[in-house]
Every structure is written in C-alpha cells, then in structure tokens.
Amino acid sequence: EERTKENGLETWKKALSNVTPAVEVKSRRVGGATFQVPMEVRPDRKVALAMKWMIKYARLRGEKTMRERLAGEIIAASKGERKY
C-alpha cells in the first residue's frame, strides 16, 4: 500500500487475475499417438498455479528480503508487467 497508494487487497486481486491461466495442455493417448489437448483449468487449480508462479518469480528477484521480493512481484503482476 505504501508503494502503490492503492488498497492492498485490490492490488492482490488484480495481480492474481492477471496471472491465472485459462487453459492448460494435457496429454491424451489416442491409439499409438500422444496428443497435447488444451483443457480448461479448474478454478482452484487456477489460483494454486498463479500463487506458485508468483512465489517462483519473486524468488528470482534481486530485492533483499522475501517480503520485498513478493511485494515487488505482486505489484508488477497487478500492472501486467510480467509475462508468466
């Protein structure tokens, strides 16, 4: 909230909605061939993947503490600066 001058919860919601995947590919075996079939992601899995990705990329950031890294990643994701 200090960095963005916005409500923290709104920033978190915006970041989460920007990061959540809509589709993922799953392997389907038809006969002897394996196909990558696009499937819709379940709502609970969408949130889990989005949080996992934000934590992963926050760890790669250069800030000193994990708190600062995660805050920076959430802000970047809410602005749409990051491509996951």
Short mmCIF file of N, CA, C and O in Angstrom, two decimals:
data_model
loop_
_atom_site.label_atom_id
_atom_site.label_comp_id
_atom_site.label_asym_id
_atom_site.label_seq_id
_atom_site.Cartn_x
_atom_site.Cartn_y
_atom_site.Cartn_z
N GLU A 1 0.82 -1.20 0.00
CA GLU A 1 0.00 0.00 0.00
C GLU A 1 0.86 1.26 0.00
O GLU A 1 0.46 2.26 -0.59
N GLU A 2 2.03 1.19 0.65
CA GLU A 2 2.90 2.37 0.67
C GLU A 2 3.45 2.66 -0.73
O GLU A 2 3.57 3.80 -1.13
N ARG A 3 3.78 1.61 -1.46
CA ARG A 3 4.40 1.79 -2.78
C ARG A 3 3.40 2.22 -3.85
O ARG A 3 3.71 3.04 -4.68
N THR A 4 2.18 1.64 -3.82
CA THR A 4 1.25 1.87 -4.92
C THR A 4 0.19 2.92 -4.61
O THR A 4 -0.51 3.36 -5.50
N LYS A 5 0.03 3.26 -3.36
CA LYS A 5 -1.03 4.19 -2.93
C LYS A 5 -2.42 3.64 -3.26
O LYS A 5 -3.36 4.39 -3.48
N GLU A 6 -2.53 2.31 -3.36
CA GLU A 6 -3.82 1.65 -3.61
C GLU A 6 -4.12 0.70 -2.47
O GLU A 6 -3.24 0.39 -1.67
N ASN A 7 -5.33 0.20 -2.44
CA ASN A 7 -5.71 -0.80 -1.46
C ASN A 7 -4.93 -2.08 -1.75
O ASN A 7 -4.90 -2.56 -2.88
N GLY A 8 -4.31 -2.66 -0.73
CA GLY A 8 -3.50 -3.86 -0.90
C GLY A 8 -4.29 -5.04 -1.42
O GLY A 8 -3.81 -5.81 -2.25
N LEU A 9 -5.52 -5.20 -0.93
CA LEU A 9 -6.35 -6.33 -1.35
C LEU A 9 -6.73 -6.21 -2.83
O LEU A 9 -6.72 -7.21 -3.56
N GLU A 10 -7.01 -5.00 -3.27
CA GLU A 10 -7.35 -4.79 -4.68
C GLU A 10 -6.14 -5.07 -5.58
O GLU A 10 -6.28 -5.66 -6.65
N THR A 11 -4.96 -4.66 -5.13
CA THR A 11 -3.74 -4.94 -5.88
C THR A 11 -3.51 -6.44 -5.99
O THR A 11 -3.17 -6.95 -7.06
N TRP A 12 -3.72 -7.16 -4.88
CA TRP A 12 -3.56 -8.63 -4.87
C TRP A 12 -4.55 -9.30 -5.82
O TRP A 12 -4.17 -10.17 -6.59
N LYS A 13 -5.81 -8.86 -5.78
CA LYS A 13 -6.83 -9.46 -6.65
C LYS A 13 -6.50 -9.22 -8.13
O LYS A 13 -6.66 -10.10 -8.98
N LYS A 14 -6.04 -7.99 -8.43
CA LYS A 14 -5.70 -7.65 -9.81
C LYS A 14 -4.50 -8.48 -10.27
O LYS A 14 -4.49 -9.00 -11.39
N ALA A 15 -3.51 -8.64 -9.41
CA ALA A 15 -2.32 -9.43 -9.74
C ALA A 15 -2.70 -10.89 -9.99
O ALA A 15 -2.27 -11.51 -10.95
N LEU A 16 -3.55 -11.43 -9.12
CA LEU A 16 -3.96 -12.83 -9.24
C LEU A 16 -4.75 -13.05 -10.53
O LEU A 16 -4.54 -14.03 -11.23
N SER A 17 -5.63 -12.12 -10.86
CA SER A 17 -6.43 -12.28 -12.09
C SER A 17 -5.56 -12.15 -13.34
O SER A 17 -5.83 -12.79 -14.35
N ASN A 18 -4.49 -11.33 -13.27
CA ASN A 18 -3.59 -11.19 -14.42
C ASN A 18 -2.75 -12.44 -14.64
O ASN A 18 -2.34 -12.72 -15.76
N VAL A 19 -2.46 -13.17 -13.57
CA VAL A 19 -1.54 -14.30 -13.65
C VAL A 19 -2.27 -15.63 -13.90
O VAL A 19 -1.69 -16.55 -14.47
N THR A 20 -3.53 -15.74 -13.50
CA THR A 20 -4.22 -17.04 -13.60
C THR A 20 -4.34 -17.52 -15.03
O THR A 20 -4.69 -16.77 -15.93
N PRO A 21 -4.03 -18.81 -15.25
CA PRO A 21 -4.14 -19.38 -16.59
C PRO A 21 -5.58 -19.74 -16.92
O PRO A 21 -6.36 -20.09 -16.03
N ALA A 22 -5.95 -19.67 -18.18
CA ALA A 22 -7.30 -20.05 -18.60
C ALA A 22 -7.32 -21.48 -19.12
O ALA A 22 -8.26 -22.22 -18.89
N VAL A 23 -6.24 -21.88 -19.81
CA VAL A 23 -6.17 -23.21 -20.42
C VAL A 23 -4.80 -23.83 -20.14
O VAL A 23 -3.82 -23.12 -20.00
N GLU A 24 -4.78 -25.14 -20.07
CA GLU A 24 -3.52 -25.87 -19.99
C GLU A 24 -3.61 -27.08 -20.90
O GLU A 24 -4.70 -27.52 -21.25
N VAL A 25 -2.47 -27.60 -21.31
CA VAL A 25 -2.50 -28.76 -22.19
C VAL A 25 -2.25 -30.02 -21.38
O VAL A 25 -1.43 -30.04 -20.47
N LYS A 26 -3.01 -31.07 -21.70
CA LYS A 26 -2.84 -32.37 -21.05
C LYS A 26 -2.62 -33.41 -22.14
O LYS A 26 -3.15 -33.30 -23.24
N SER A 27 -1.85 -34.42 -21.81
CA SER A 27 -1.55 -35.48 -22.78
C SER A 27 -2.73 -36.45 -22.87
O SER A 27 -3.25 -36.91 -21.87
N ARG A 28 -3.14 -36.73 -24.10
CA ARG A 28 -4.20 -37.72 -24.37
C ARG A 28 -3.63 -38.74 -25.33
O ARG A 28 -3.09 -38.38 -26.39
N ARG A 29 -3.77 -39.99 -24.97
CA ARG A 29 -3.29 -41.06 -25.84
C ARG A 29 -4.44 -41.58 -26.68
O ARG A 29 -5.44 -42.04 -26.16
N VAL A 30 -4.29 -41.49 -27.98
CA VAL A 30 -5.29 -41.99 -28.91
C VAL A 30 -4.58 -42.98 -29.83
O VAL A 30 -3.74 -42.60 -30.63
N GLY A 31 -4.93 -44.25 -29.69
CA GLY A 31 -4.24 -45.28 -30.46
C GLY A 31 -2.81 -45.37 -29.99
O GLY A 31 -2.54 -45.58 -28.82
N GLY A 32 -1.87 -45.19 -30.90
CA GLY A 32 -0.46 -45.23 -30.53
C GLY A 32 0.15 -43.86 -30.38
O GLY A 32 1.31 -43.72 -30.01
N ALA A 33 -0.61 -42.82 -30.67
CA ALA A 33 -0.07 -41.46 -30.65
C ALA A 33 -0.51 -40.71 -29.39
O ALA A 33 -1.59 -40.94 -28.86
N THR A 34 0.35 -39.82 -28.92
CA THR A 34 0.02 -38.97 -27.78
C THR A 34 -0.19 -37.55 -28.28
O THR A 34 0.66 -37.00 -28.97
N PHE A 35 -1.33 -36.97 -27.93
CA PHE A 35 -1.67 -35.62 -28.36
C PHE A 35 -1.72 -34.69 -27.16
O PHE A 35 -2.12 -35.08 -26.07
N GLN A 36 -1.31 -33.44 -27.37
CA GLN A 36 -1.45 -32.39 -26.36
C GLN A 36 -2.80 -31.73 -26.58
O GLN A 36 -3.00 -31.04 -27.57
N VAL A 37 -3.73 -31.96 -25.65
CA VAL A 37 -5.08 -31.45 -25.80
C VAL A 37 -5.30 -30.28 -24.85
O VAL A 37 -5.10 -30.42 -23.63
N PRO A 38 -5.70 -29.11 -25.36
CA PRO A 38 -5.98 -27.98 -24.47
C PRO A 38 -7.25 -28.23 -23.66
O PRO A 38 -8.26 -28.66 -24.20
N MET A 39 -7.17 -27.98 -22.35
CA MET A 39 -8.31 -28.18 -21.47
C MET A 39 -8.44 -26.97 -20.55
O MET A 39 -7.43 -26.34 -20.20
N GLU A 40 -9.65 -26.67 -20.14
CA GLU A 40 -9.88 -25.57 -19.22
C GLU A 40 -9.35 -25.95 -17.84
O GLU A 40 -9.45 -27.09 -17.42
N VAL A 41 -8.80 -24.97 -17.13
CA VAL A 41 -8.23 -25.21 -15.81
C VAL A 41 -9.32 -25.04 -14.76
O VAL A 41 -10.10 -24.09 -14.81
N ARG A 42 -9.35 -25.97 -13.79
CA ARG A 42 -10.32 -25.87 -12.69
C ARG A 42 -10.04 -24.61 -11.86
O ARG A 42 -8.87 -24.21 -11.72
N PRO A 43 -11.08 -23.97 -11.32
CA PRO A 43 -10.89 -22.70 -10.59
C PRO A 43 -9.89 -22.80 -9.43
O PRO A 43 -9.08 -21.89 -9.24
N ASP A 44 -9.93 -23.88 -8.64
CA ASP A 44 -9.00 -23.99 -7.52
C ASP A 44 -7.56 -24.18 -8.01
O ASP A 44 -6.61 -23.67 -7.42
N ARG A 45 -7.40 -24.86 -9.12
CA ARG A 45 -6.06 -25.06 -9.70
C ARG A 45 -5.53 -23.76 -10.29
O ARG A 45 -4.32 -23.49 -10.24
N LYS A 46 -6.43 -22.92 -10.86
CA LYS A 46 -6.01 -21.63 -11.40
C LYS A 46 -5.32 -20.80 -10.33
O LYS A 46 -4.25 -20.25 -10.54
N VAL A 47 -5.96 -20.71 -9.16
CA VAL A 47 -5.42 -19.91 -8.06
C VAL A 47 -4.11 -20.50 -7.56
O VAL A 47 -3.14 -19.78 -7.32
N ALA A 48 -4.07 -21.84 -7.43
CA ALA A 48 -2.86 -22.50 -6.94
C ALA A 48 -1.69 -22.26 -7.89
O ALA A 48 -0.58 -21.95 -7.44
N LEU A 49 -1.91 -22.40 -9.19
CA LEU A 49 -0.85 -22.16 -10.17
C LEU A 49 -0.38 -20.71 -10.15
O LEU A 49 0.82 -20.43 -10.20
N ALA A 50 -1.33 -19.79 -10.06
CA ALA A 50 -0.98 -18.37 -10.06
C ALA A 50 -0.10 -18.02 -8.86
O ALA A 50 0.92 -17.35 -8.99
N MET A 51 -0.48 -18.52 -7.68
CA MET A 51 0.32 -18.24 -6.48
C MET A 51 1.69 -18.89 -6.58
O MET A 51 2.71 -18.29 -6.22
N LYS A 52 1.73 -20.11 -7.08
CA LYS A 52 3.00 -20.83 -7.22
C LYS A 52 3.94 -20.07 -8.16
O LYS A 52 5.12 -19.91 -7.88
N TRP A 53 3.41 -19.57 -9.27
CA TRP A 53 4.22 -18.84 -10.23
C TRP A 53 4.72 -17.51 -9.65
O TRP A 53 5.87 -17.13 -9.87
N MET A 54 3.86 -16.81 -8.92
CA MET A 54 4.29 -15.54 -8.34
C MET A 54 5.39 -15.75 -7.31
O MET A 54 6.37 -14.99 -7.28
N ILE A 55 5.28 -16.79 -6.49
CA ILE A 55 6.32 -17.08 -5.50
C ILE A 55 7.62 -17.47 -6.20
O ILE A 55 8.71 -17.02 -5.82
N LYS A 56 7.50 -18.28 -7.25
CA LYS A 56 8.68 -18.72 -8.01
C LYS A 56 9.44 -17.52 -8.57
O LYS A 56 10.66 -17.42 -8.43
N TYR A 57 8.72 -16.61 -9.22
CA TYR A 57 9.38 -15.45 -9.83
C TYR A 57 9.82 -14.43 -8.79
O TYR A 57 10.76 -13.68 -9.02
N ALA A 58 9.15 -14.39 -7.64
CA ALA A 58 9.58 -13.49 -6.57
C ALA A 58 10.95 -13.93 -6.04
O ALA A 58 11.80 -13.11 -5.72
N ARG A 59 11.17 -15.25 -5.98
CA ARG A 59 12.46 -15.77 -5.50
C ARG A 59 13.61 -15.38 -6.43
O ARG A 59 14.75 -15.29 -6.00
N LEU A 60 13.31 -15.15 -7.70
CA LEU A 60 14.35 -14.80 -8.66
C LEU A 60 14.68 -13.31 -8.68
O LEU A 60 15.63 -12.90 -9.35
N ARG A 61 13.89 -12.52 -7.97
CA ARG A 61 14.10 -11.07 -7.97
C ARG A 61 15.32 -10.69 -7.13
O ARG A 61 15.82 -11.48 -6.34
N GLY A 62 15.77 -9.45 -7.27
CA GLY A 62 17.01 -9.02 -6.63
C GLY A 62 16.87 -8.32 -5.28
O GLY A 62 17.88 -7.98 -4.68
N GLU A 63 15.65 -8.08 -4.81
CA GLU A 63 15.50 -7.38 -3.54
C GLU A 63 16.09 -8.19 -2.38
O GLU A 63 16.33 -9.39 -2.51
N LYS A 64 16.27 -7.54 -1.24
CA LYS A 64 16.99 -8.17 -0.14
C LYS A 64 16.17 -9.21 0.60
O LYS A 64 16.62 -10.33 0.81
N THR A 65 14.95 -8.87 1.00
CA THR A 65 14.13 -9.81 1.78
C THR A 65 13.03 -10.40 0.90
O THR A 65 12.62 -9.80 -0.10
N MET A 66 12.54 -11.56 1.32
CA MET A 66 11.46 -12.20 0.57
C MET A 66 10.20 -11.34 0.60
O MET A 66 9.43 -11.33 -0.36
N ARG A 67 10.01 -10.63 1.68
CA ARG A 67 8.84 -9.73 1.79
C ARG A 67 8.86 -8.67 0.69
O ARG A 67 7.85 -8.42 0.03
N GLU A 68 10.03 -8.07 0.47
CA GLU A 68 10.18 -7.05 -0.57
C GLU A 68 10.04 -7.66 -1.96
O GLU A 68 9.44 -7.08 -2.86
N ARG A 69 10.61 -8.86 -2.14
CA ARG A 69 10.53 -9.53 -3.43
C ARG A 69 9.09 -9.85 -3.81
O ARG A 69 8.67 -9.62 -4.93
N LEU A 70 8.36 -10.42 -2.84
CA LEU A 70 6.97 -10.79 -3.11
C LEU A 70 6.11 -9.56 -3.36
O LEU A 70 5.28 -9.55 -4.27
N ALA A 71 6.36 -8.51 -2.59
CA ALA A 71 5.61 -7.26 -2.80
C ALA A 71 5.89 -6.70 -4.19
O ALA A 71 4.96 -6.31 -4.91
N GLY A 72 7.14 -6.72 -4.60
CA GLY A 72 7.50 -6.24 -5.94
C GLY A 72 6.87 -7.07 -7.04
O GLY A 72 6.42 -6.55 -8.05
N GLU A 73 6.83 -8.38 -6.82
CA GLU A 73 6.25 -9.27 -7.82
C GLU A 73 4.74 -9.07 -7.93
O GLU A 73 4.18 -9.07 -9.02
N ILE A 74 4.07 -8.88 -6.80
CA ILE A 74 2.62 -8.65 -6.79
C ILE A 74 2.30 -7.34 -7.50
O ILE A 74 1.37 -7.27 -8.31
N ILE A 75 3.07 -6.31 -7.23
CA ILE A 75 2.86 -5.01 -7.88
C ILE A 75 3.09 -5.12 -9.39
O ILE A 75 2.30 -4.62 -10.18
N ALA A 76 4.17 -5.82 -9.77
CA ALA A 76 4.47 -5.99 -11.21
C ALA A 76 3.36 -6.78 -11.90
O ALA A 76 2.94 -6.44 -13.01
N ALA A 77 2.87 -7.82 -11.24
CA ALA A 77 1.80 -8.64 -11.83
C ALA A 77 0.49 -7.87 -11.93
O ALA A 77 -0.25 -8.00 -12.89
N SER A 78 0.22 -7.01 -10.95
CA SER A 78 -1.02 -6.23 -10.98
C SER A 78 -1.00 -5.20 -12.10
O SER A 78 -2.03 -4.86 -12.66
N LYS A 79 0.21 -4.72 -12.45
CA LYS A 79 0.34 -3.76 -13.54
C LYS A 79 0.45 -4.45 -14.89
O LYS A 79 0.46 -3.79 -15.92
N GLY A 80 0.59 -5.78 -14.88
CA GLY A 80 0.73 -6.53 -16.12
C GLY A 80 2.12 -6.45 -16.73
O GLY A 80 2.30 -6.65 -17.91
N GLU A 81 3.12 -6.14 -15.91
CA GLU A 81 4.49 -6.01 -16.40
C GLU A 81 5.15 -7.36 -16.66
O GLU A 81 6.10 -7.45 -17.41
N ARG A 82 4.68 -8.38 -15.97
CA ARG A 82 5.29 -9.71 -16.04
C ARG A 82 4.53 -10.60 -17.00
O ARG A 82 3.31 -10.59 -17.04
N LYS A 83 5.26 -11.39 -17.78
CA LYS A 83 4.63 -12.39 -18.67
C LYS A 83 4.92 -13.77 -18.10
O LYS A 83 6.06 -14.21 -18.10
N TYR A 84 3.91 -14.41 -17.58
CA TYR A 84 4.08 -15.73 -16.97
C TYR A 84 3.88 -16.83 -17.97
O TYR A 84 3.15 -16.75 -18.88
#
